Every structure is written in C-alpha cells, then in structure tokens.
PDB file of C-alpha atoms in Angstrom:
ATOM      1  CA  MET U  21    -102.269-142.513  44.422  1.00  0.00           C
ATOM      2  CA  PHE U  22    -101.269-142.693  40.724  1.00  0.00           C
ATOM      3  CA  ILE U  23     -97.563-142.943  41.596  1.00  0.00           C
ATOM      4  CA  GLN U  24     -98.217-145.831  43.981  1.00  0.00           C
ATOM      5  CA  SER U  25    -100.120-147.708  41.291  1.00  0.00           C
ATOM      6  CA  ILE U  26     -97.269-147.606  38.743  1.00  0.00           C
ATOM      7  CA  LEU U  27     -94.289-148.122  41.043  1.00  0.00           C
ATOM      8  CA  PRO U  28     -93.373-151.549  42.384  1.00  0.00           C
ATOM      9  CA  PRO U  29     -93.527-151.874  46.161  1.00  0.00           C
ATOM     10  CA  LEU U  30     -90.232-150.905  47.784  1.00  0.00           C
ATOM     11  CA  SER U  31     -89.005-152.871  50.732  1.00  0.00           C
ATOM     12  CA  ASN U  32     -86.867-151.736  53.622  1.00  0.00           C
ATOM     13  CA  ASP U  33     -84.165-154.052  52.250  1.00  0.00           C
ATOM     14  CA  SER U  34     -83.915-151.888  49.124  1.00  0.00           C
ATOM     15  CA  PHE U  35     -83.529-148.723  51.144  1.00  0.00           C
ATOM     16  CA  GLN U  36     -81.045-150.433  53.463  1.00  0.00           C
ATOM     17  CA  ALA U  37     -78.931-151.608  50.508  1.00  0.00           C
ATOM     18  CA  ALA U  38     -78.993-148.133  48.948  1.00  0.00           C
ATOM     19  CA  ALA U  39     -78.056-146.486  52.251  1.00  0.00           C
ATOM     20  CA  THR U  40     -75.227-148.968  52.802  1.00  0.00           C
ATOM     21  CA  ASP U  41     -73.922-148.429  49.293  1.00  0.00           C
ATOM     22  CA  ILE U  42     -74.065-144.652  49.530  1.00  0.00           C
ATOM     23  CA  SER U  43     -72.245-144.728  52.867  1.00  0.00           C
ATOM     24  CA  GLU U  44     -69.546-146.995  51.361  1.00  0.00           C
ATOM     25  CA  LEU U  45     -69.147-144.597  48.419  1.00  0.00           C
ATOM     26  CA  ALA U  46     -69.003-141.596  50.753  1.00  0.00           C
ATOM     27  CA  THR U  47     -66.391-143.311  52.926  1.00  0.00           C
ATOM     28  CA  ALA U  48     -64.222-144.179  49.916  1.00  0.00           C
ATOM     29  CA  GLY U  49     -64.609-140.622  48.631  1.00  0.00           C
ATOM     30  CA  CYS U  50     -63.589-139.151  51.987  1.00  0.00           C
ATOM     31  CA  ILE U  51     -60.549-141.433  52.203  1.00  0.00           C
ATOM     32  CA  GLY U  52     -59.490-140.551  48.661  1.00  0.00           C
ATOM     33  CA  SER U  53     -60.030-136.825  49.215  1.00  0.00           C
ATOM     34  CA  SER U  54     -58.086-136.967  52.468  1.00  0.00           C
ATOM     35  CA  CYS U  55     -55.174-138.734  50.758  1.00  0.00           C
ATOM     36  CA  VAL U  56     -55.055-136.006  48.109  1.00  0.00           C
ATOM     37  CA  LYS U  57     -55.436-133.212  50.670  1.00  0.00           C
ATOM     38  CA  LEU U  58     -52.669-134.648  52.869  1.00  0.00           C
ATOM     39  CA  GLY U  59     -50.335-135.001  49.883  1.00  0.00           C
ATOM     40  CA  PHE U  60     -50.218-138.810  49.774  1.00  0.00           C
ATOM     41  CA  LEU U  61     -51.575-138.685  46.230  1.00  0.00           C
ATOM     42  CA  ASP U  62     -50.681-136.020  43.686  1.00  0.00           C
ATOM     43  CA  SER U  63     -52.391-135.367  40.353  1.00  0.00           C
ATOM     44  CA  THR U  64     -49.991-137.636  38.461  1.00  0.00           C
ATOM     45  CA  ILE U  65     -50.720-140.589  40.757  1.00  0.00           C
ATOM     46  CA  VAL U  66     -54.489-139.938  40.657  1.00  0.00           C
ATOM     47  CA  SER U  67     -54.356-139.774  36.852  1.00  0.00           C
ATOM     48  CA  SER U  68     -52.356-143.015  36.682  1.00  0.00           C
ATOM     49  CA  LEU U  69     -54.771-144.782  39.026  1.00  0.00           C
ATOM     50  CA  ALA U  70     -57.751-143.592  36.985  1.00  0.00           C
ATOM     51  CA  LYS U  71     -56.168-144.719  33.714  1.00  0.00           C
ATOM     52  CA  SER U  72     -55.330-148.119  35.218  1.00  0.00           C
ATOM     53  CA  CYS U  73     -58.848-148.587  36.553  1.00  0.00           C
ATOM     54  CA  PHE U  74     -60.664-147.556  33.387  1.00  0.00           C
ATOM     55  CA  SER U  75     -58.230-148.942  30.821  1.00  0.00           C
ATOM     56  CA  VAL U  76     -57.212-152.211  32.475  1.00  0.00           C
ATOM     57  CA  PHE U  77     -59.172-153.269  35.557  1.00  0.00           C
ATOM     58  CA  LEU U  78     -62.723-152.315  34.498  1.00  0.00           C
ATOM     59  CA  PRO U  79     -62.486-154.020  31.058  1.00  0.00           C
ATOM     60  CA  MET U  80     -60.951-157.095  32.734  1.00  0.00           C
ATOM     61  CA  PHE U  81     -63.789-157.154  35.269  1.00  0.00           C
ATOM     62  CA  LEU U  82     -66.487-156.759  32.602  1.00  0.00           C
ATOM     63  CA  CYS U  83     -65.051-159.460  30.347  1.00  0.00           C
ATOM     64  CA  THR U  84     -64.474-161.851  33.249  1.00  0.00           C
ATOM     65  CA  SER U  85     -68.021-161.283  34.461  1.00  0.00           C
ATOM     66  CA  ILE U  86     -69.460-162.023  31.047  1.00  0.00           C
ATOM     67  CA  MET U  87     -67.263-165.129  30.613  1.00  0.00           C
ATOM     68  CA  ASN U  88     -68.268-166.442  34.052  1.00  0.00           C
ATOM     69  CA  THR U  89     -71.933-166.010  33.221  1.00  0.00           C
ATOM     70  CA  ILE U  90     -71.578-167.741  29.844  1.00  0.00           C
ATOM     71  CA  ASP U  91     -69.681-170.584  31.504  1.00  0.00           C
ATOM     72  CA  ARG U  92     -72.245-170.947  34.287  1.00  0.00           C
ATOM     73  CA  PHE U  93     -75.558-170.294  32.498  1.00  0.00           C
ATOM     74  CA  GLY U  94     -74.809-170.348  28.779  1.00  0.00           C
ATOM     75  CA  LEU U  95     -75.640-167.601  26.308  1.00  0.00           C
ATOM     76  CA  ASP U  96     -79.224-166.688  25.453  1.00  0.00           C
ATOM     77  CA  LYS U  97     -80.976-164.164  23.216  1.00  0.00           C
ATOM     78  CA  LYS U  98     -81.847-161.858  26.115  1.00  0.00           C
ATOM     79  CA  SER U  99     -78.202-161.502  27.060  1.00  0.00           C
ATOM     80  CA  LEU U 100     -77.173-160.808  23.492  1.00  0.00           C
ATOM     81  CA  MET U 101     -79.758-158.022  23.292  1.00  0.00           C
ATOM     82  CA  MET U 102     -78.223-156.001  26.150  1.00  0.00           C
ATOM     83  CA  PRO U 103     -75.555-154.203  24.065  1.00  0.00           C
ATOM     84  CA  ALA U 104     -78.207-153.310  21.452  1.00  0.00           C
ATOM     85  CA  ILE U 105     -80.572-152.110  24.175  1.00  0.00           C
ATOM     86  CA  ALA U 106     -77.837-149.838  25.527  1.00  0.00           C
ATOM     87  CA  ILE U 107     -77.332-148.229  22.128  1.00  0.00           C
ATOM     88  CA  ILE U 108     -81.064-147.817  21.469  1.00  0.00           C
ATOM     89  CA  HIS U 109     -81.600-146.446  24.979  1.00  0.00           C
ATOM     90  CA  SER U 110     -78.917-143.770  24.631  1.00  0.00           C
ATOM     91  CA  PHE U 111     -79.988-142.863  21.087  1.00  0.00           C
ATOM     92  CA  LEU U 112     -83.639-142.413  22.139  1.00  0.00           C
ATOM     93  CA  LEU U 113     -82.671-140.305  25.159  1.00  0.00           C
ATOM     94  CA  PHE U 114     -80.504-138.129  22.901  1.00  0.00           C
ATOM     95  CA  HIS U 115     -83.437-137.411  20.581  1.00  0.00           C
ATOM     96  CA  ILE U 116     -85.958-136.932  23.397  1.00  0.00           C
ATOM     97  CA  GLY U 117     -83.627-134.444  25.074  1.00  0.00           C
ATOM     98  CA  LYS U 118     -82.960-132.550  21.865  1.00  0.00           C
ATOM     99  CA  SER U 119     -86.540-132.577  20.539  1.00  0.00           C
ATOM    100  CA  VAL U 120     -88.630-132.312  23.707  1.00  0.00           C
ATOM    101  CA  LEU U 121     -86.631-131.038  26.669  1.00  0.00           C
ATOM    102  CA  PHE U 122     -84.401-128.493  24.957  1.00  0.00           C
ATOM    103  CA  PRO U 123     -87.300-126.440  23.529  1.00  0.00           C
ATOM    104  CA  ILE U 124     -89.053-126.503  26.922  1.00  0.00           C
ATOM    105  CA  PHE U 125     -85.968-125.161  28.718  1.00  0.00           C
ATOM    106  CA  ASP U 126     -84.898-122.942  25.800  1.00  0.00           C
ATOM    107  CA  ILE U 127     -81.507-124.621  25.382  1.00  0.00           C
ATOM    108  CA  ASP U 128     -79.636-124.256  22.094  1.00  0.00           C
ATOM    109  CA  PRO U 129     -78.636-127.841  21.161  1.00  0.00           C
ATOM    110  CA  GLU U 130     -75.734-126.596  19.031  1.00  0.00           C
ATOM    111  CA  SER U 131     -74.103-124.527  21.791  1.00  0.00           C
ATOM    112  CA  VAL U 132     -71.291-125.988  23.869  1.00  0.00           C
ATOM    113  CA  GLU U 133     -73.579-126.113  26.919  1.00  0.00           C
ATOM    114  CA  GLY U 134     -76.373-127.688  24.878  1.00  0.00           C
ATOM    115  CA  ARG U 135     -74.133-130.409  23.482  1.00  0.00           C
ATOM    116  CA  ALA U 136     -72.707-131.180  26.933  1.00  0.00           C
ATOM    117  CA  THR U 137     -76.206-131.276  28.436  1.00  0.00           C
ATOM    118  CA  ASN U 138     -77.411-133.585  25.699  1.00  0.00           C
ATOM    119  CA  VAL U 139     -74.533-136.003  26.263  1.00  0.00           C
ATOM    120  CA  CYS U 140     -75.312-136.035  29.995  1.00  0.00           C
ATOM    121  CA  CYS U 141     -79.007-136.658  29.291  1.00  0.00           C
ATOM    122  CA  ALA U 142     -78.391-139.333  26.671  1.00  0.00           C
ATOM    123  CA  PHE U 143     -75.698-141.358  28.370  1.00  0.00           C
ATOM    124  CA  GLY U 144     -76.161-140.850  32.102  1.00  0.00           C
ATOM    125  CA  ASN U 145     -73.889-142.952  34.292  1.00  0.00           C
ATOM    126  CA  SER U 146     -73.594-146.387  32.851  1.00  0.00           C
ATOM    127  CA  SER U 147     -70.236-147.527  34.026  1.00  0.00           C
ATOM    128  CA  VAL U 148     -68.953-148.109  37.518  1.00  0.00           C
ATOM    129  CA  LEU U 149     -71.822-146.711  39.588  1.00  0.00           C
ATOM    130  CA  PRO U 150     -74.432-149.282  38.481  1.00  0.00           C
ATOM    131  CA  LEU U 151     -71.939-152.050  39.264  1.00  0.00           C
ATOM    132  CA  ILE U 152     -71.394-150.603  42.733  1.00  0.00           C
ATOM    133  CA  PHE U 153     -75.144-150.471  43.375  1.00  0.00           C
ATOM    134  CA  VAL U 154     -75.622-154.049  42.141  1.00  0.00           C
ATOM    135  CA  ASP U 155     -72.928-155.151  44.549  1.00  0.00           C
ATOM    136  CA  ALA U 156     -74.701-153.484  47.466  1.00  0.00           C
ATOM    137  CA  ILE U 157     -78.146-154.755  46.504  1.00  0.00           C
ATOM    138  CA  PHE U 158     -77.270-158.348  45.572  1.00  0.00           C
ATOM    139  CA  ARG U 159     -74.147-159.170  47.602  1.00  0.00           C
ATOM    140  CA  ASN U 160     -76.235-161.082  50.154  1.00  0.00           C
ATOM    141  CA  SER U 161     -78.316-162.866  47.490  1.00  0.00           C
ATOM    142  CA  SER U 162     -77.490-166.179  45.938  1.00  0.00           C
ATOM    143  CA  LYS U 163     -74.317-166.270  43.858  1.00  0.00           C
ATOM    144  CA  ASP U 164     -76.377-166.990  40.724  1.00  0.00           C
ATOM    145  CA  VAL U 165     -78.554-163.879  41.147  1.00  0.00           C
ATOM    146  CA  TYR U 166     -75.523-161.699  41.863  1.00  0.00           C
ATOM    147  CA  GLN U 167     -73.603-163.088  38.855  1.00  0.00           C
ATOM    148  CA  LYS U 168     -76.543-162.575  36.479  1.00  0.00           C
ATOM    149  CA  ALA U 169     -77.079-158.988  37.667  1.00  0.00           C
ATOM    150  CA  VAL U 170     -73.412-158.062  37.243  1.00  0.00           C
ATOM    151  CA  SER U 171     -73.320-159.776  33.864  1.00  0.00           C
ATOM    152  CA  GLN U 172     -76.372-157.940  32.541  1.00  0.00           C
ATOM    153  CA  ILE U 173     -74.833-154.603  33.486  1.00  0.00           C
ATOM    154  CA  SER U 174     -71.522-155.698  31.989  1.00  0.00           C
ATOM    155  CA  LEU U 175     -73.248-156.570  28.711  1.00  0.00           C
ATOM    156  CA  TYR U 176     -75.089-153.233  28.765  1.00  0.00           C
ATOM    157  CA  VAL U 177     -71.791-151.394  29.275  1.00  0.00           C
ATOM    158  CA  LEU U 178     -70.283-153.462  26.437  1.00  0.00           C
ATOM    159  CA  GLY U 179     -72.734-151.785  24.041  1.00  0.00           C
ATOM    160  CA  TRP U 180     -72.841-148.444  25.822  1.00  0.00           C
ATOM    161  CA  SER U 181     -69.105-147.737  25.914  1.00  0.00           C
ATOM    162  CA  PRO U 182     -68.200-147.825  22.207  1.00  0.00           C
ATOM    163  CA  PHE U 183     -71.405-145.954  21.355  1.00  0.00           C
ATOM    164  CA  PHE U 184     -70.515-143.297  23.934  1.00  0.00           C
ATOM    165  CA  TRP U 185     -66.942-143.022  22.647  1.00  0.00           C
ATOM    166  CA  LYS U 186     -68.071-142.541  19.052  1.00  0.00           C
ATOM    167  CA  PHE U 187     -71.533-140.942  19.152  1.00  0.00           C
ATOM    168  CA  GLY U 188     -71.042-139.055  22.436  1.00  0.00           C
ATOM    169  CA  ASN U 189     -67.743-137.673  21.185  1.00  0.00           C
ATOM    170  CA  SER U 190     -69.353-136.502  17.931  1.00  0.00           C
ATOM    171  CA  ILE U 191     -72.097-134.729  19.919  1.00  0.00           C
ATOM    172  CA  LEU U 192     -69.585-132.969  22.144  1.00  0.00           C
ATOM    173  CA  LEU U 193     -67.393-131.857  19.241  1.00  0.00           C
ATOM    174  CA  GLY U 194     -70.337-130.787  17.081  1.00  0.00           C
ATOM    175  CA  ARG U 195     -70.805-131.604  13.450  1.00  0.00           C
TER     176      ARG U 195
END
C-alpha cells in the first residue's frame, strides 16, 4: 500500500514503450553479436565503430539536440541547471555509496573493487541508454515533447560527462 501511494500510476503505454525498447536493444545486440561471431566484424572494426560513435556521432547528436531546442524554445534557467544537477547527483551518490552502503556491505572503499563499485553507484548509465529509452517512450508524442525530453537528457549528459571523466577517473585510480 505504501509503495502505491508514493509511485505515480503506470500506464500500459509505459510498459509497452519499455518492452518495445528492450526488444529493439536485444535485436540490435543479437545482430551485432552475430556479425562478430560470423567474422564480419573483428575487434579492430568494433573498436573503430565505438570510437566513432562516442567521439564523433554522440557529441554531434547532443550538441545538435541542444541547439535545436534553444532555436525552437529558447534557453531558460531550468535547462541551464541540468548540467549542474548531473554533477550534484553523481557527487551525492558517490558519498551515499561510500558513507552508507559500503559499511553495510563491508566493502573497502579504497580497494580496487570498492573504487569500481563506487564509480558504478555514483555515475550509473547516463549516456546512450537514457536517450534510447526516451526515443521509445516519446517517439509517438508531439515533436515538441520529444525534442524537450532529448534535450534535457543531452544537457544532463553535458554536465555528467566531464565530471565522470575527471572525478570518476580519480576515483578509479585512487588518490
């Protein structure tokens, strides 16, 4: 009863969008795995594709998304707060994991496993996967709703990425 009182009502549309998105991801994963298994793609090609996607195409997509939103709706304070929210969010999760969860599960935060666990807890998956889920959930909505959703995630990732590269890297390497 308590859970139902704090959670928003979920519609069948939400579950349908999630199921569709997961099936699309699974299909793409199976196709990619099959191409590797059959020898169409070797490790050099996979590495080159990954570098192209993360170094060129994803930044282009994020910047284009943000520029489209600014052009269409203008820039407001809420949008400008998204990068800061991403940094605060990750920083708080880092400290909650280290101060609360690690003692409960008896994890040494200075060990290699502890540092890796803390990075996973603090940063989660804030890159491509949220964009894929937004596409599945909002692709049949109005273009304005879809554009705003993609833009908000893009702005979040704009703050998250440099913080992850610097702070996440320092956690993994230790002090």
